[in-house]
mmCIF file of C-alpha atoms in Angstrom:
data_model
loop_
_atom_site.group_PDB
_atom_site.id
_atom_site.type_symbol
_atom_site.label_atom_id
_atom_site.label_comp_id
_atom_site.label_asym_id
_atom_site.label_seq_id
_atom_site.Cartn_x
_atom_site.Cartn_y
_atom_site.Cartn_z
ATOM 1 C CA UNK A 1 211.605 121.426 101.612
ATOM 2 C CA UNK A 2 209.526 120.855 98.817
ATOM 3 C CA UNK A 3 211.824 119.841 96.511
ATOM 4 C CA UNK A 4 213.123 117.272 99.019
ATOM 5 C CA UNK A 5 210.064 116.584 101.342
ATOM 6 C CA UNK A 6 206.994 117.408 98.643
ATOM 7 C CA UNK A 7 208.420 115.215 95.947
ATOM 8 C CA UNK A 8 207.397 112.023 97.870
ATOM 9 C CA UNK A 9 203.765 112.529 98.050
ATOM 10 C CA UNK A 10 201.214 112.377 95.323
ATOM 11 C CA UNK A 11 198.439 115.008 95.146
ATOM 12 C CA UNK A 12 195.960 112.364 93.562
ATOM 13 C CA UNK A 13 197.147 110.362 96.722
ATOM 14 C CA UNK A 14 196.446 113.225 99.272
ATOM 15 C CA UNK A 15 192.787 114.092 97.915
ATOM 16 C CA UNK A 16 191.515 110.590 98.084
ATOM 17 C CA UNK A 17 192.135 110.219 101.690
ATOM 18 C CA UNK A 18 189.013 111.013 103.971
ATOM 19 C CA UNK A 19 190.131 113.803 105.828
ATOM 20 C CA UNK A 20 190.641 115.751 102.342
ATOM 21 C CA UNK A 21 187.256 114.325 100.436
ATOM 22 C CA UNK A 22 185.614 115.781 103.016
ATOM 23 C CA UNK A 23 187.056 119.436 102.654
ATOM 24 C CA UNK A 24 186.836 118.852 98.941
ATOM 25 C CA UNK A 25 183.148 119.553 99.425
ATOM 26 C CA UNK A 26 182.927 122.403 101.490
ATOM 27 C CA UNK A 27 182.592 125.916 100.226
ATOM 28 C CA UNK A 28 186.272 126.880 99.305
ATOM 29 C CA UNK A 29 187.897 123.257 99.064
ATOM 30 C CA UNK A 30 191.088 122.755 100.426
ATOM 31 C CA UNK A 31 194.033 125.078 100.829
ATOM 32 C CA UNK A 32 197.449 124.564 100.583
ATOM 33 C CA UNK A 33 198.021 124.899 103.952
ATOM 34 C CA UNK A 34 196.013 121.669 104.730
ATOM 35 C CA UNK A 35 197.942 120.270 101.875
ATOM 36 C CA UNK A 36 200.868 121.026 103.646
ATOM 37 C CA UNK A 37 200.222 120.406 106.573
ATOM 38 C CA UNK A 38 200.300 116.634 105.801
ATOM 39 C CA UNK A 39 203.921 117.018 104.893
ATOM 40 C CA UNK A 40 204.779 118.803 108.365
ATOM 41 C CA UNK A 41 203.301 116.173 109.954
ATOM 42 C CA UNK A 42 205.101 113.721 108.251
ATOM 43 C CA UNK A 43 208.542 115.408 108.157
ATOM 44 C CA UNK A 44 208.559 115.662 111.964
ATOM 45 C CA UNK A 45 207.639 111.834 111.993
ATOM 46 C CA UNK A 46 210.315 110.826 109.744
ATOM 47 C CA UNK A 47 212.819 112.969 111.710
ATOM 48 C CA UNK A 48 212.036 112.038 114.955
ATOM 49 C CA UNK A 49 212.561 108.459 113.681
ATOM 50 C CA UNK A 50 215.722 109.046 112.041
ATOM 51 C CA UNK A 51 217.324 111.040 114.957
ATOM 52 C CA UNK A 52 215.385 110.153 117.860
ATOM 53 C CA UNK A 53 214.334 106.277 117.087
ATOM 54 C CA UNK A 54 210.998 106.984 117.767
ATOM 55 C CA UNK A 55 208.921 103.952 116.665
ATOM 56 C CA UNK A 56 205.165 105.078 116.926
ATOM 57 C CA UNK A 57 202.978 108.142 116.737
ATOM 58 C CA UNK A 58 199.034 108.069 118.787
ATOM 59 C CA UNK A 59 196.727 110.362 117.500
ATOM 60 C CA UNK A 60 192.954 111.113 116.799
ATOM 61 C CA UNK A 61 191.510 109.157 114.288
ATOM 62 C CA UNK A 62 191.066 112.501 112.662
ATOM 63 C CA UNK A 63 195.101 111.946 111.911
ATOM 64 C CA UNK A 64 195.195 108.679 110.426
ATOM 65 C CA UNK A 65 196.042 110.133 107.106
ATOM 66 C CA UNK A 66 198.901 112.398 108.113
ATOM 67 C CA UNK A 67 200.544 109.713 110.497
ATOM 68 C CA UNK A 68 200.657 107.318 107.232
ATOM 69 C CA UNK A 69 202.199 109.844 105.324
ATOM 70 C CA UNK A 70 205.069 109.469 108.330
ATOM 71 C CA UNK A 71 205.570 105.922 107.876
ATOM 72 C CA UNK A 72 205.685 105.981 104.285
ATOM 73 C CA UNK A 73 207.914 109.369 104.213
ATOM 74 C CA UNK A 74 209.940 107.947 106.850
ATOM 75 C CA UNK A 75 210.580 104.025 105.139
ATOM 76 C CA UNK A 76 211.340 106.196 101.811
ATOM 77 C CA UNK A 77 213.857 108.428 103.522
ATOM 78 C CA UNK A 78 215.352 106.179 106.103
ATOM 79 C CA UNK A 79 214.490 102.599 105.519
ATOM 80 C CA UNK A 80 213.155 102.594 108.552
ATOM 81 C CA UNK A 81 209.496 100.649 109.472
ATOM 82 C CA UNK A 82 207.659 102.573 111.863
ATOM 83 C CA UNK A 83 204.301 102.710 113.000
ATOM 84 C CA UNK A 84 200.937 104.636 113.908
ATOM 85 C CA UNK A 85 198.113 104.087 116.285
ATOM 86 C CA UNK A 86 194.649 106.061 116.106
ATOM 87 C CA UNK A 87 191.901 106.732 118.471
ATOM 88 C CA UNK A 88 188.486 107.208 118.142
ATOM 89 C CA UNK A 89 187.767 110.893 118.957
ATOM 90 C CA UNK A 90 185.934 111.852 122.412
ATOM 91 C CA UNK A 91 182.882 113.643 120.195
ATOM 92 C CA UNK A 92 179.555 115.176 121.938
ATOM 93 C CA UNK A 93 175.871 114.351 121.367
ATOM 94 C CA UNK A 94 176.588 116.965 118.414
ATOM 95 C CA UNK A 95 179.525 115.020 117.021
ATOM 96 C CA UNK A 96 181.850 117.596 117.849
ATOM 97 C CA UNK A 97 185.076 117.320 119.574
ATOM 98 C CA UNK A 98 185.068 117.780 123.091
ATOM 99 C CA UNK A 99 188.045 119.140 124.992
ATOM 100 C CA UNK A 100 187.489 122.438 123.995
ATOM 101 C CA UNK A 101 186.871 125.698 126.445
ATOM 102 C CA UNK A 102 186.880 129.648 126.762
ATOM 103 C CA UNK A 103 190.043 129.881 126.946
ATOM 104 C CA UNK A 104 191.100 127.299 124.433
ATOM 105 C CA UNK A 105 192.009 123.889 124.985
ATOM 106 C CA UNK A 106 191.230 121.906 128.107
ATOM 107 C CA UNK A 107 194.915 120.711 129.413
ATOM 108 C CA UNK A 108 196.205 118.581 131.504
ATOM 109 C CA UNK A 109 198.309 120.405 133.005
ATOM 110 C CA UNK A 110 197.437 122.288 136.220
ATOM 111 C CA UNK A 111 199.539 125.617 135.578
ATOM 112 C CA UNK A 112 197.034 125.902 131.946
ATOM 113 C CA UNK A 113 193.792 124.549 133.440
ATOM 114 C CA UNK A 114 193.731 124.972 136.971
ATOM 115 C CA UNK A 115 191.821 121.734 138.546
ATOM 116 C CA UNK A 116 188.896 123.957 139.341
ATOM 117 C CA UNK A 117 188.395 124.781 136.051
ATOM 118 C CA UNK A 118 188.877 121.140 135.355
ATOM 119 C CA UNK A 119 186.221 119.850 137.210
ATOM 120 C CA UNK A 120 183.654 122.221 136.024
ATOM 121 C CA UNK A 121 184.326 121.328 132.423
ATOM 122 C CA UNK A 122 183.129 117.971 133.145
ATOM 123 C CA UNK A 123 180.762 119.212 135.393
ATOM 124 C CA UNK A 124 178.913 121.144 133.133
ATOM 125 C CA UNK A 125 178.791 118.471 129.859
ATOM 126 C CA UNK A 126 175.082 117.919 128.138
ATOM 127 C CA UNK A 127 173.014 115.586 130.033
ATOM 128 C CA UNK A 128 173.136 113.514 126.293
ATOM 129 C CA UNK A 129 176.996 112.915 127.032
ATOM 130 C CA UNK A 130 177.157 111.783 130.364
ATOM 131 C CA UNK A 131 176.844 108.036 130.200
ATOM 132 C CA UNK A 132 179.747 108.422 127.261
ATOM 133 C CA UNK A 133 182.221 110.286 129.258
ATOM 134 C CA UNK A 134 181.646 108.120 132.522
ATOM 135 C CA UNK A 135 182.112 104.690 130.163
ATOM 136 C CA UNK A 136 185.035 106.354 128.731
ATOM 137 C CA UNK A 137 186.809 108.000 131.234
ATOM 138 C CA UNK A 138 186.138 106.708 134.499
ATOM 139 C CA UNK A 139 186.878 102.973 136.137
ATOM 140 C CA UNK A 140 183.629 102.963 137.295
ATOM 141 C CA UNK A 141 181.839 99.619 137.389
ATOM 142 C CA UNK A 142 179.643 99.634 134.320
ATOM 143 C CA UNK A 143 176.436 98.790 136.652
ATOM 144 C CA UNK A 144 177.095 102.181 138.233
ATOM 145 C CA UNK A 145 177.527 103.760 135.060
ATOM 146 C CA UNK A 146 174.435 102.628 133.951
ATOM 147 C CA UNK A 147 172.959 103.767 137.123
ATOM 148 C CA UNK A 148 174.108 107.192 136.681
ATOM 149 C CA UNK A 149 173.271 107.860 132.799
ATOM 150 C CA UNK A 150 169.577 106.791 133.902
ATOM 151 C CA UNK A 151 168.794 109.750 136.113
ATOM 152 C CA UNK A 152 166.397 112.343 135.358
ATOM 153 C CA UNK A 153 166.036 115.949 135.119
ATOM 154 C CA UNK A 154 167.805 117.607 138.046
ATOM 155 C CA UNK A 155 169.047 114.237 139.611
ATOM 156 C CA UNK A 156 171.619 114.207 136.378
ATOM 157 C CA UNK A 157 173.599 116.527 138.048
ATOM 158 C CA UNK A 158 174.289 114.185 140.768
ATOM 159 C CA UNK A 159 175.871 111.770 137.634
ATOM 160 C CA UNK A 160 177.857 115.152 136.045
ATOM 161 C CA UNK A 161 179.582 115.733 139.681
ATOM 162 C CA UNK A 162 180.386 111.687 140.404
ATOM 163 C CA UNK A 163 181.813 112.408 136.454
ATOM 164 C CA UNK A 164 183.823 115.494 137.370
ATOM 165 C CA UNK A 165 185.425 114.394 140.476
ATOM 166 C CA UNK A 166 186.707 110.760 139.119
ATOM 167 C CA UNK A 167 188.129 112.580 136.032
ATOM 168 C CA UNK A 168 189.798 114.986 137.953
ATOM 169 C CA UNK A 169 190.813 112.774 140.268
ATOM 170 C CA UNK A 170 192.932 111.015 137.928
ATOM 171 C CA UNK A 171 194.487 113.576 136.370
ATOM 172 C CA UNK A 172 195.542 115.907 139.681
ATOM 173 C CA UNK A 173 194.375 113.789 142.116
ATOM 174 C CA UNK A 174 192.335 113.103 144.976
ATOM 175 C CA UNK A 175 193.078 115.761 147.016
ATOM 176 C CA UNK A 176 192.979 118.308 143.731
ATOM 177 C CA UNK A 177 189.811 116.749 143.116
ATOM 178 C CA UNK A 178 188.116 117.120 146.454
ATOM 179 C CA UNK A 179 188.914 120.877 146.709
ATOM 180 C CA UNK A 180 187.747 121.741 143.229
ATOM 181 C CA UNK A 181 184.391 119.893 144.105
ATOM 182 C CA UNK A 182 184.081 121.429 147.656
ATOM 183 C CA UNK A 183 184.157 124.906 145.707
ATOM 184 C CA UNK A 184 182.133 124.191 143.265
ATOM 185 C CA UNK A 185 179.553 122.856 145.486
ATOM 186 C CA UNK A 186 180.460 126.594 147.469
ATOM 187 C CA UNK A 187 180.162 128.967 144.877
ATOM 188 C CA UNK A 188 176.951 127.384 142.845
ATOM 189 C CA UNK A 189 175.614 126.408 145.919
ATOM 190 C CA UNK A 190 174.715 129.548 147.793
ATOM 191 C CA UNK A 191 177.742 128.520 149.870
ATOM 192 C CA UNK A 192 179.991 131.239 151.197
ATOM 193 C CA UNK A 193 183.376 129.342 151.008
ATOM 194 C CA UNK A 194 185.851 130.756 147.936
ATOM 195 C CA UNK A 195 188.968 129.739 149.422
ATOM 196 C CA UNK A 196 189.708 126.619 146.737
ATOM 197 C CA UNK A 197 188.014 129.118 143.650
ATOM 198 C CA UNK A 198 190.265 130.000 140.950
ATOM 199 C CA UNK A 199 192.440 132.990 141.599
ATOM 200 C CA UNK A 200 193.165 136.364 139.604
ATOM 201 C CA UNK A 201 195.146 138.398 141.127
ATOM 202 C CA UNK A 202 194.636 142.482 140.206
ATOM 203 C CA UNK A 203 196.934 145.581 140.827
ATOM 204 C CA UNK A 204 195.223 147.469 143.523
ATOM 205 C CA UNK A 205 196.677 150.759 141.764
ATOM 206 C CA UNK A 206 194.118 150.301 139.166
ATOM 207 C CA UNK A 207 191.386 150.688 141.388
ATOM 208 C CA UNK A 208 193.122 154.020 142.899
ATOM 209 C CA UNK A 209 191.190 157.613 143.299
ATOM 210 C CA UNK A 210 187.458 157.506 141.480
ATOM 211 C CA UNK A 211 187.628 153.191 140.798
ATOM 212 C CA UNK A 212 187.297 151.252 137.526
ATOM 213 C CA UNK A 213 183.983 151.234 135.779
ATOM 214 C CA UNK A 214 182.280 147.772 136.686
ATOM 215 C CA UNK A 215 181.945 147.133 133.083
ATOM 216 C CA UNK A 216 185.541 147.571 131.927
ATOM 217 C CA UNK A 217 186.655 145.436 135.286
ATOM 218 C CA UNK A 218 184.789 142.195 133.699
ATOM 219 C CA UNK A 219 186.219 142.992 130.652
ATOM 220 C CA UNK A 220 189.427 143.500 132.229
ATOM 221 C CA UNK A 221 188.881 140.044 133.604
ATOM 222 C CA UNK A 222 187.784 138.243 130.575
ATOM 223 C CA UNK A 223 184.203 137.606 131.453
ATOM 224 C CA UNK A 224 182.901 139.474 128.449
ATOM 225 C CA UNK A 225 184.574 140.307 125.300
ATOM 226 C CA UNK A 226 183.273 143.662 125.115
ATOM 227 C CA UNK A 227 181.655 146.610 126.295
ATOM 228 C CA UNK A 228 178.234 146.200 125.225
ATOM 229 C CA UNK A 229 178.057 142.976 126.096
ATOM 230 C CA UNK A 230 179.083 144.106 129.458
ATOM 231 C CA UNK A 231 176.578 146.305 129.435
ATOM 232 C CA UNK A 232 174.117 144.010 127.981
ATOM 233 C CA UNK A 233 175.096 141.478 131.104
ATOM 234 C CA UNK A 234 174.001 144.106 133.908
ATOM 235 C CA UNK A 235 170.586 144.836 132.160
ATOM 236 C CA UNK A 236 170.065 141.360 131.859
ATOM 237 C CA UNK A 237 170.644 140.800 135.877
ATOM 238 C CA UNK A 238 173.651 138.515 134.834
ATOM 239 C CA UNK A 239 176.564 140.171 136.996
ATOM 240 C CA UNK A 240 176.799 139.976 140.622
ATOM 241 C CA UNK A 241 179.831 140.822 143.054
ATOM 242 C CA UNK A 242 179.956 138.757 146.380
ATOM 243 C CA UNK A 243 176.508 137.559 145.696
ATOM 244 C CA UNK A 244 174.601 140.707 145.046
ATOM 245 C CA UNK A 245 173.139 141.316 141.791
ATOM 246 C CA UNK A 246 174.779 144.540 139.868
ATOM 247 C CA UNK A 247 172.006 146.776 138.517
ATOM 248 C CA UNK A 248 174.080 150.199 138.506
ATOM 249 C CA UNK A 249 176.000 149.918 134.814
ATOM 250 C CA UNK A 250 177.867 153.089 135.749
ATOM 251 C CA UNK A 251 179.231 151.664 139.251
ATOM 252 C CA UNK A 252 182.687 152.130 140.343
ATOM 253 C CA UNK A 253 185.158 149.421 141.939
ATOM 254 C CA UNK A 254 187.280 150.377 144.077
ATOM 255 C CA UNK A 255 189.353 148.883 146.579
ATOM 256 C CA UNK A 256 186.719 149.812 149.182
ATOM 257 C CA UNK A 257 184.613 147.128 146.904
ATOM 258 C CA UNK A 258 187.194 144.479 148.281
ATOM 259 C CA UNK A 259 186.261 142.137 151.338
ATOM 260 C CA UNK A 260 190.105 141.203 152.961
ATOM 261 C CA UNK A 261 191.029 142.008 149.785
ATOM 262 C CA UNK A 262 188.937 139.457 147.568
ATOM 263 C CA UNK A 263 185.454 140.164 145.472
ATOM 264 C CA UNK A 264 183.542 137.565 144.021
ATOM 265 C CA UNK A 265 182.611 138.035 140.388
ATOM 266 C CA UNK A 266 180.146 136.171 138.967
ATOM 267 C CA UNK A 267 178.678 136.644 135.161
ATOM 268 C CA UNK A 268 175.613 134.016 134.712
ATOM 269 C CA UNK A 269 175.271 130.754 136.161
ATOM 270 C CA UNK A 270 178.782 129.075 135.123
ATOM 271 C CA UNK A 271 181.639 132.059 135.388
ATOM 272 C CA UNK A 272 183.083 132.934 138.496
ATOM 273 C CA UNK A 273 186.452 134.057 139.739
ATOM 274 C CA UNK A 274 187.624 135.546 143.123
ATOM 275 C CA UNK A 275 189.966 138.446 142.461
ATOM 276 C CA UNK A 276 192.302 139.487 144.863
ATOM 277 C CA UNK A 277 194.101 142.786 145.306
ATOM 278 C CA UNK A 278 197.991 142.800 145.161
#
């Protein structure tokens, strides 16, 4: 590979473009796999050309640099002419990349990010980003969008869930996008409604005989990383089950814990799942 790939790029080439000058001056420079990683990129674009006839490659503005080291990989290899398109990235107040969650990236696709989860991505987004995202993402008319980004204080939050529901309504729907709101509005609004909150299911063996502590149940559930911070969450008031605020760190679940076989977890303000017993 490098002998037949690495040979047609220049190093001096490479470290002038932007997305290596940049990493030049950081603590540590660049590595060779960022170096190389230019010439994956650009392998897959030539081959995809030459065996697939792809024409084009979208990507992040952030990728400019690796999709021209396609086009000029793939005209020396194949003769072929193809082609790249950037985009400017979606970036917060903070100039960081949005798109990014708990769990990883925020996907499209339902069966990764459930449309609950979705929605309360968007939902939750700093007051500074609103009028962005609904200008960007929406087909709102712009004198509603202006409406919107002008709100104040707590009225914001009336912008953020207009913003939520039209993104998630294109991407799963109206329907999707009605449900996730409707729980949403349920479970941060006092309301007592979980039936369209995300789902975990959990083996009611676990819970057999003396229970599972409450701590090592969140963590068993991925609502804190670790004990002590478990811990840390109950003497801060932070954990409640159905509602009620845990203040016993030594308490025991137990399927007896279980309303028709569900229990609503909630760590802070913005994490909550229903688990149910299987």
């Amino acid at each position: 590979f490098i002998r037949e790939i690495g040979s047609c790029f220049n190093v001096n080439t490479m470290l002038r473009a932007e997305c290596f000058k940049r990493r030049m001056d950081r603590e540590g420079g660049v590595t060779m796999f960022e170096l190389n990683y230019m010439l994956m990129q650009s392998y897959d674009f030539m081959v995809m050309a030459r065996d697939l006839g792809v024409k084009i490659q979208f990507g992040g503005n952030d990728q400019w640099s690796n999709i021209i080291g396609g086009v000029d990989l793939t005209r020396k290899k194949t003769g072929k002419e193809v082609y790249g398109m950037t985009f400017s990235l979606l970036t917060n107040s903070e100039g960081k990349k949005m798109g990014k969650t708990q769990k990883g990236a925020l996907w499209l696709d339902a069966d990764k990010t459930s449309p609950y989860e979705f929605y309360q991505y968007w939902r939750n987004v700093a007051d500074a980003d609103v009028e962005k995202c609904l200008r960007m993402l929406t087909f709102l008319p712009m004198d509603e969008v202006k409406r919107l980004s002008s709100l104040q204080d707590k009225e914001i939050n009336r912008a953020k869930e207009v913003l939520a529901f039209e993104v998630t309504k294109l991407v799963h729907g109206e329907a999707e996008a009605s449900k996730a709101q409707e729980a949403a509005r349920a479970a941060f609004g006092g309301g007592a409604d979980i039936s369209n909150m995300p789902t975990v299911q959990f083996e009611r063996s676990r819970l057999a005989g003396e229970g599972m502590g409450v701590v090592t149940f969140i963590k068993e559930l991925g609502l804190v990383p670790s004990n002590r911070e478990g811990f840390m969450t109950i003497e801060q008031g932070g954990l409640k089950l159905d509602g009620e605020k845990v203040a016993d760190k030594k308490l025991m679940i137990t399927p007896d814990s279980f309303k028709d076989g569900k229990l609503l977890v909630e760590k802070g303000k913005k994490k909550k799942v229903v688990v149910e017993l299987v």
